[in-house]
XYZ file of C-alpha atoms in Angstrom:
513
model
C -26.415 14.659 -3.061
C -27.514 12.586 -6.018
C -30.663 10.675 -6.922
C -31.115 7.287 -8.558
C -30.923 7.483 -12.346
C -33.638 5.415 -14.081
C -33.103 4.689 -17.777
C -35.119 2.631 -20.182
C -33.534 0.780 -23.080
C -35.177 3.153 -25.518
C -33.478 6.195 -24.019
C -30.222 7.369 -25.506
C -27.336 7.478 -23.051
C -24.831 8.855 -25.545
C -23.213 12.183 -24.792
C -25.072 13.875 -27.644
C -28.340 12.316 -26.561
C -27.923 13.445 -22.979
C -27.097 17.015 -24.049
C -30.087 17.127 -26.367
C -32.452 15.907 -23.669
C -30.845 18.323 -21.218
C -31.694 21.203 -23.545
C -35.248 19.908 -23.614
C -35.507 20.077 -19.825
C -35.363 16.309 -19.219
C -34.836 15.691 -15.482
C -33.359 12.206 -16.033
C -30.676 13.682 -18.297
C -29.954 16.302 -15.643
C -29.489 13.546 -13.079
C -27.043 11.746 -15.369
C -24.888 14.850 -15.736
C -25.027 15.605 -12.004
C -24.038 12.009 -11.236
C -21.085 12.255 -13.614
C -19.905 15.541 -12.097
C -20.289 14.153 -8.585
C -18.346 11.027 -9.568
C -15.509 13.082 -11.032
C -15.365 15.263 -7.920
C -15.299 12.190 -5.699
C -12.546 10.445 -7.686
C -10.455 13.632 -7.625
C -9.941 13.021 -3.901
C -8.454 9.586 -4.533
C -5.685 9.918 -1.901
C -8.348 10.076 0.806
C -10.464 7.338 -0.767
C -7.448 5.037 -1.017
C -6.445 5.728 2.601
C -9.883 5.093 4.110
C -9.946 1.261 3.780
C -6.549 1.048 5.470
C -7.869 3.160 8.319
C -10.997 1.055 8.678
C -9.076 -2.203 8.515
C -6.787 -1.268 11.399
C -9.022 0.114 14.126
C -12.239 1.580 12.645
C -14.021 -1.440 11.185
C -17.371 0.306 11.594
C -16.279 2.654 8.791
C -17.418 0.104 6.194
C -20.949 0.102 7.633
C -21.038 3.901 7.867
C -19.866 4.323 4.269
C -22.566 1.897 3.110
C -25.160 3.861 5.090
C -23.982 7.141 3.540
C -24.144 5.674 0.017
C -27.688 4.454 0.674
C -28.725 7.859 2.043
C -27.405 9.584 -1.091
C -29.425 7.167 -3.207
C -32.580 7.466 -1.076
C -32.646 11.233 -0.607
C -31.523 12.191 -4.108
C -35.046 12.774 -5.478
C -35.923 14.877 -2.424
C -32.869 17.063 -2.981
C -33.786 17.586 -6.624
C -37.321 18.521 -5.588
C -36.042 21.459 -3.524
C -36.368 24.757 -5.365
C -33.136 26.673 -4.923
C -30.685 29.024 -6.592
C -27.592 27.501 -4.980
C -25.177 29.093 -2.527
C -22.602 31.002 -4.534
C -21.073 32.580 -1.442
C -19.682 29.168 -0.421
C -17.486 28.841 -3.503
C -14.484 30.720 -2.029
C -14.811 28.513 1.053
C -14.683 25.483 -1.235
C -11.349 26.643 -2.648
C -9.869 27.295 0.807
C -10.970 23.905 2.150
C -9.649 22.212 -0.992
C -6.233 23.827 -0.477
C -6.279 22.707 3.173
C -7.086 19.183 1.953
C -4.085 19.385 -0.412
C -1.766 20.411 2.432
C -2.966 17.399 4.431
C -2.154 15.095 1.516
C 1.274 16.617 0.902
C 2.197 16.297 4.576
C 0.769 12.752 4.626
C -1.506 13.749 7.497
C -4.263 11.269 6.750
C -6.471 12.425 9.601
C -6.419 15.948 8.142
C -7.264 15.218 4.507
C -9.817 12.533 5.402
C -11.529 15.061 7.674
C -11.855 17.560 4.822
C -13.295 14.980 2.396
C -16.910 15.028 3.711
C -16.611 18.778 4.283
C -15.799 19.324 0.606
C -18.550 17.013 -0.645
C -21.128 18.645 1.623
C -20.116 22.153 0.573
C -20.285 21.100 -3.075
C -23.832 19.810 -2.580
C -24.909 23.044 -0.874
C -23.384 25.121 -3.675
C -25.338 23.088 -6.222
C -28.671 22.465 -4.500
C -28.824 25.507 -2.224
C -29.182 26.214 1.457
C -32.793 25.001 1.353
C -31.443 21.466 0.919
C -29.462 21.588 4.164
C -31.939 19.400 6.077
C -31.164 16.577 3.668
C -27.527 17.281 2.851
C -26.051 18.088 6.285
C -27.231 14.898 8.083
C -25.583 12.793 5.360
C -22.324 14.728 5.577
C -22.262 14.610 9.371
C -22.948 10.870 9.365
C -19.828 10.247 7.282
C -17.708 11.783 10.050
C -18.427 8.633 12.092
C -16.247 6.706 9.624
C -13.221 8.985 9.982
C -10.198 8.347 12.267
C -10.752 11.570 14.218
C -12.380 10.131 17.313
C -9.152 8.867 18.888
C -8.639 12.404 20.173
C -11.382 11.641 22.708
C -9.446 8.763 24.294
C -7.641 10.824 27.009
C -10.907 12.538 27.963
C -12.876 9.288 28.051
C -10.078 7.582 29.967
C -10.005 10.280 32.627
C -13.805 10.353 32.951
C -13.848 6.569 33.339
C -11.342 6.739 36.211
C -13.232 9.555 37.955
C -16.704 8.044 37.632
C -15.687 4.438 38.378
C -13.470 5.524 41.256
C -16.291 7.678 42.606
C -18.696 4.731 42.448
C -16.123 2.642 44.309
C -15.886 5.143 47.135
C -19.665 5.579 47.340
C -20.003 1.838 47.839
C -17.772 2.077 50.906
C -14.612 0.598 49.377
C -11.383 2.361 50.264
C -9.713 3.456 47.050
C -7.103 5.890 45.805
C -7.983 7.500 42.483
C -5.048 8.523 40.298
C -4.871 9.851 36.779
C -5.212 6.421 35.138
C -5.542 3.972 38.018
C -7.751 2.960 40.922
C -5.730 1.591 43.846
C -7.485 -0.775 46.278
C -6.159 -2.373 49.444
C -5.746 -5.622 47.525
C -4.069 -4.178 44.437
C -4.197 -1.559 41.690
C -6.334 -1.538 38.568
C -4.837 0.370 35.631
C -7.390 2.011 33.349
C -5.507 1.947 30.058
C -6.435 3.740 26.846
C -8.189 0.600 25.645
C -10.459 0.836 28.671
C -11.570 4.372 27.788
C -14.613 2.974 25.979
C -14.021 4.509 22.546
C -15.061 1.320 20.715
C -18.293 1.177 22.709
C -18.935 4.862 22.009
C -18.423 4.450 18.258
C -20.607 1.342 18.238
C -23.389 3.242 19.991
C -23.118 6.258 17.689
C -23.201 4.078 14.567
C -26.214 2.076 15.760
C -27.937 5.300 16.756
C -27.243 6.751 13.299
C -28.713 3.690 11.577
C -31.872 3.867 13.691
C -32.192 7.620 13.186
C -31.859 7.503 9.399
C -34.067 4.440 8.932
C -36.980 5.409 11.186
C -36.812 9.161 11.920
C -37.529 12.084 9.574
C -36.725 15.232 11.591
C -33.028 16.012 11.919
C -33.563 17.344 15.458
C -34.928 13.982 16.561
C -32.159 12.144 14.719
C -29.553 14.153 16.616
C -31.220 13.416 19.966
C -31.233 9.683 19.291
C -27.579 9.574 18.193
C -26.507 11.582 21.264
C -28.602 9.315 23.503
C -26.933 6.183 22.094
C -23.481 7.710 22.596
C -24.157 8.758 26.208
C -25.565 5.338 27.079
C -22.428 3.585 25.855
C -20.193 5.956 27.832
C -22.167 5.248 31.005
C -22.074 1.550 30.145
C -18.272 1.651 30.114
C -18.294 3.283 33.544
C -20.540 0.450 34.775
C -18.175 -2.122 33.262
C -15.073 -0.710 34.960
C -16.918 -0.250 38.258
C -18.032 -3.882 38.148
C -14.421 -4.958 37.611
C -13.339 -2.889 40.599
C -16.011 -4.492 42.797
C -14.994 -7.943 41.545
C -11.319 -7.212 42.248
C -12.112 -6.118 45.797
C -14.392 -9.109 46.464
C -11.881 -11.682 45.184
C -8.698 -9.952 46.345
C -7.615 -9.544 42.705
C -7.799 -13.324 42.128
C -10.684 -13.582 39.652
C -9.630 -14.537 36.089
C -12.387 -12.252 34.771
C -10.406 -9.213 35.848
C -7.876 -9.668 33.063
C -10.260 -11.368 30.617
C -13.031 -8.790 30.614
C -13.660 -7.929 26.959
C -16.828 -10.017 26.718
C -18.256 -8.297 29.788
C -18.094 -4.915 28.093
C -19.961 -6.068 24.998
C -22.525 -7.877 27.149
C -23.248 -4.660 29.048
C -23.275 -2.767 25.747
C -25.897 -5.131 24.294
C -28.082 -5.077 27.390
C -28.065 -1.276 27.465
C -28.822 -0.907 23.753
C -32.150 -2.748 24.117
C -33.821 -0.175 26.425
C -32.084 2.603 24.490
C -34.146 1.787 21.411
C -37.360 1.908 23.457
C -36.368 5.341 24.757
C -35.505 6.415 21.204
C -38.950 5.339 20.066
C -40.524 7.383 22.852
C -38.462 10.448 21.840
C -39.534 9.936 18.237
C -43.250 9.857 19.150
C -42.913 12.859 21.457
C -41.166 14.952 18.810
C -43.686 13.914 16.144
C -46.352 15.859 18.009
C -44.321 19.053 17.607
C -43.670 18.728 13.862
C -44.723 21.797 11.904
C -45.562 21.942 8.233
C -42.093 23.377 7.524
C -40.461 20.382 9.218
C -42.335 17.751 7.242
C -40.466 15.748 4.631
C -41.988 13.647 1.840
C -42.862 10.247 3.253
C -41.621 8.193 0.310
C -39.661 8.751 -2.861
C -42.772 7.926 -4.882
C -44.394 11.154 -3.675
C -41.444 13.281 -4.746
C -41.407 14.981 -8.123
C -37.892 16.193 -9.027
C -37.851 19.549 -10.735
C -35.613 20.628 -13.596
C -33.258 23.552 -13.014
C -31.505 24.818 -16.152
C -28.721 26.369 -14.061
C -28.056 23.444 -11.703
C -25.619 21.633 -14.003
C -23.617 24.820 -14.511
C -23.458 25.348 -10.735
C -22.350 21.735 -10.292
C -19.495 22.085 -12.771
C -18.280 25.416 -11.351
C -18.474 24.142 -7.757
C -16.743 20.933 -8.840
C -13.804 22.840 -10.312
C -13.458 24.860 -7.113
C -13.795 21.806 -4.868
C -11.096 19.948 -6.804
C -8.736 22.916 -7.193
C -6.434 21.553 -4.480
C -6.457 18.061 -5.950
C -5.765 19.342 -9.463
C -2.848 21.448 -8.209
C -1.481 18.485 -6.237
C -1.566 16.211 -9.291
C -0.122 18.881 -11.593
C 2.875 19.552 -9.331
C 3.305 15.836 -8.666
C 4.006 15.222 -12.341
C 7.236 17.233 -12.054
C 10.105 14.882 -11.085
C 11.337 15.282 -7.533
C 15.044 15.480 -6.726
C 16.324 12.030 -5.835
C 20.002 12.677 -5.174
C 20.679 11.769 -1.552
C 23.383 13.711 0.241
C 26.246 11.421 1.214
C 28.450 14.244 2.510
C 29.086 13.884 6.265
C 30.328 17.480 6.490
C 26.743 18.725 6.499
C 26.405 17.097 9.916
C 28.948 19.673 11.180
C 30.903 17.266 13.373
C 33.769 19.761 13.307
C 35.811 18.203 16.118
C 35.745 14.643 14.747
C 38.685 14.063 12.438
C 38.278 10.380 11.620
C 34.586 10.344 10.613
C 34.418 7.557 8.035
C 31.572 5.743 6.260
C 30.373 2.571 7.922
C 28.491 -0.375 6.545
C 24.848 -0.386 7.563
C 25.175 -3.622 9.550
C 28.368 -2.471 11.203
C 26.805 0.821 12.216
C 23.739 -0.865 13.612
C 24.769 -0.481 17.260
C 21.517 1.347 17.715
C 18.729 2.236 15.300
C 15.710 4.485 15.885
C 12.253 2.968 15.949
C 11.223 4.641 12.687
C 9.648 2.636 9.888
C 9.353 3.607 6.263
C 13.052 4.377 5.816
C 14.104 4.159 2.169
C 17.879 4.446 2.603
C 20.526 5.037 5.281
C 23.983 6.551 5.229
C 26.087 5.846 8.314
C 29.430 7.144 9.619
C 31.619 6.456 12.639
C 34.244 8.581 14.332
C 36.026 9.011 17.666
C 36.423 11.872 20.110
C 37.919 11.800 23.622
C 38.024 8.009 23.533
C 34.320 7.680 22.711
C 32.911 6.368 19.461
C 30.331 8.584 17.769
C 27.775 7.042 15.433
C 26.049 9.351 12.932
C 23.287 8.132 10.601
C 21.113 9.868 8.017
C 17.758 8.155 7.513
C 16.114 9.088 4.214
C 12.362 9.095 3.668
C 11.196 9.487 0.071
C 7.565 9.632 1.213
C 6.088 10.211 4.653
C 3.396 7.545 4.689
C 0.599 7.260 7.222
C 1.590 4.715 9.880
C 5.187 4.716 8.683
C 5.783 8.415 8.286
C 8.699 10.579 9.380
C 6.790 12.361 12.127
C 4.146 10.979 14.446
C 2.034 7.850 14.863
C 3.994 4.733 15.933
C 7.379 6.244 15.161
C 9.656 7.206 18.035
C 13.342 7.568 18.630
C 13.153 4.289 20.562
C 10.477 1.770 21.568
C 8.718 2.569 24.821
C 10.455 -0.332 26.540
C 13.904 1.131 25.734
C 13.110 4.822 26.059
C 14.503 6.512 29.174
C 14.159 10.276 28.816
C 14.045 13.082 26.278
C 14.517 16.863 26.147
C 15.301 19.750 23.790
C 18.922 20.878 23.548
C 20.231 23.868 21.685
C 21.125 25.935 19.900
C 24.157 23.833 19.022
C 27.051 24.121 16.578
C 27.871 26.841 14.089
C 24.364 26.612 12.604
C 22.829 27.133 16.065
C 20.761 24.022 15.500
C 18.199 22.976 18.130
C 18.189 19.196 18.609
C 16.326 16.653 20.671
C 18.338 14.675 23.181
C 17.187 11.235 24.288
C 18.651 8.477 26.406
C 17.827 4.993 25.154
C 18.782 1.526 26.338
C 20.544 -0.946 24.058
C 21.759 -4.502 24.497
C 25.041 -3.245 25.955
C 24.784 0.159 27.613
C 22.551 3.216 27.387
C 23.221 5.721 24.607
C 22.769 9.470 24.401
C 21.098 10.333 21.089
C 20.836 13.717 19.415
C 18.354 13.833 16.560
C 16.572 16.303 14.329
C 14.696 16.418 11.054
C 15.961 17.778 7.764
C 13.213 18.528 5.229
C 13.997 20.231 1.962
C 17.474 21.034 3.245
C 16.170 22.831 6.369
C 16.884 21.513 9.873
C 14.298 21.480 12.641
C 13.696 19.596 15.873
C 9.953 20.273 15.841
C 7.637 17.745 14.145
C 4.977 20.317 13.242
C 7.539 22.540 11.552
C 8.876 19.506 9.703
C 5.380 18.872 8.349
C 5.109 22.463 7.146
C 8.532 22.203 5.538
C 7.350 19.081 3.736
C 4.669 21.187 2.028
C 7.305 23.694 0.851
C 9.604 20.862 -0.181
C 6.830 19.319 -2.279
C 6.375 22.444 -4.378
C 10.129 22.992 -4.679
C 10.474 19.294 -5.632
C 13.348 19.022 -3.146
C 15.126 15.825 -2.165
C 13.954 13.385 0.456
C 13.075 14.169 4.049
C 15.548 12.952 6.647
C 15.898 11.968 10.256
C 19.490 12.607 11.379
C 20.880 10.964 14.522
C 24.174 11.188 16.432
C 24.752 8.917 19.390
C 27.409 8.019 21.972
C 27.464 5.174 24.458
C 26.960 6.158 28.137
C 28.182 4.858 31.409
C 25.682 2.549 33.069
C 24.403 5.136 35.518
C 25.661 8.469 34.128
C 25.334 9.961 30.623
C 26.875 13.350 31.412
C 30.235 12.606 29.757
C 28.559 11.160 26.667
C 26.368 14.258 26.270
C 29.448 16.464 26.627
C 31.158 14.444 23.891
C 28.328 15.269 21.489
C 28.599 18.943 22.422
C 32.319 18.894 21.777
C 31.773 17.127 18.448
C 29.794 20.100 17.094
C 32.262 22.619 18.516
C 30.450 23.627 21.719
C 32.861 24.171 24.608
């Protein structure tokens, strides 16, 4: 992590001047070079840096505050890091390369959560390789703090949701109220309260963790105490969410589900959050004073930057450059391969769909073929065909994706074969046809009648029904510079209450008896 770089007007900031002063053992020149190397390493991960604001703007607004805190910590603790005498950690360099390659795979597969996760890991490992393991007490807290800004915490929603139902339902029963506790609901005699994902308390948890991190870094020196305070703030917010939901249950029972505050309860949660944060800071202060009595000489950190004297290390710049090359190996490979043009010819041949029993399969205009369309965004181009078999019309469409973008990518996130309101059921079917292809079968509702839909992915010319495999194929396709990824669908209209005949029509279309 880097220090502030003071320069007077009389000092030369030219490249030659910096190198000359570096040879003379000038610490300010060393800091300039380290800052430049760090900046180059950071910019090399531009796909993650570009994606972060979009992530924060959608559902992680606290990321802006966390990133500002991390930048300030780098600036504040830079002189302390330079004051640590160390020979670096050369053994971490192979790990740097492996993590960098993993970051590259995340970028190629447009898995933003993956490559954003590896960003602070890479920067932290780079700092340890440069400044040594002795700097871990300064470097690791900064790296761990940045994880609060990443979109990885949504994985906790199902756990938090279930805990909220159990704890709030348990409090309801302890109070003497008759209640049935389900997976995501609490049923009372007067009605049922659904504990949705938004009621899991993730926003409260992240707010508590961020506030705890600010307090810990501003007022606490020992990392052990900092960790205790952050964990305390997180636990308090989780309990606060349980109190909020329990209060809503009590209100619903008392008013026979008639209170308007039951549906309009957002302000109640933040009120409870604020009231609980006040005593939390008093407890944090008590923990801080208690732990201060146990501080040993080895745990003590310089009180202010003015007491820190950075030392010059003639080998530190060399370690920074070598570690920087290893940290950016994945990014450099990604950019080098990306310069090679990717195949853009889109396959318009319907025979590759292997509808062997459909003789009159003919191209259809996009609007005319729009009887049903999957709920996938980010489609660059479509090719549609229509044919008939056993009196039923078959619609086949190839949906081309030049890039699998986050939020509008081929696999995952909001994309689905149909919106939730129209989705009926889904299952795996296969192997089907001469290629023994495994497909997904779904029943969706349209404006007229339900439709049976078979769909699968085609990435780099390889078919798969499994999203994870499609992501792996995207990595191979990137290096082969293959054509676009595809979602292929075949659908037939069903009877109102029975889709058996329609499913059999699709089987017959691919030659399955």
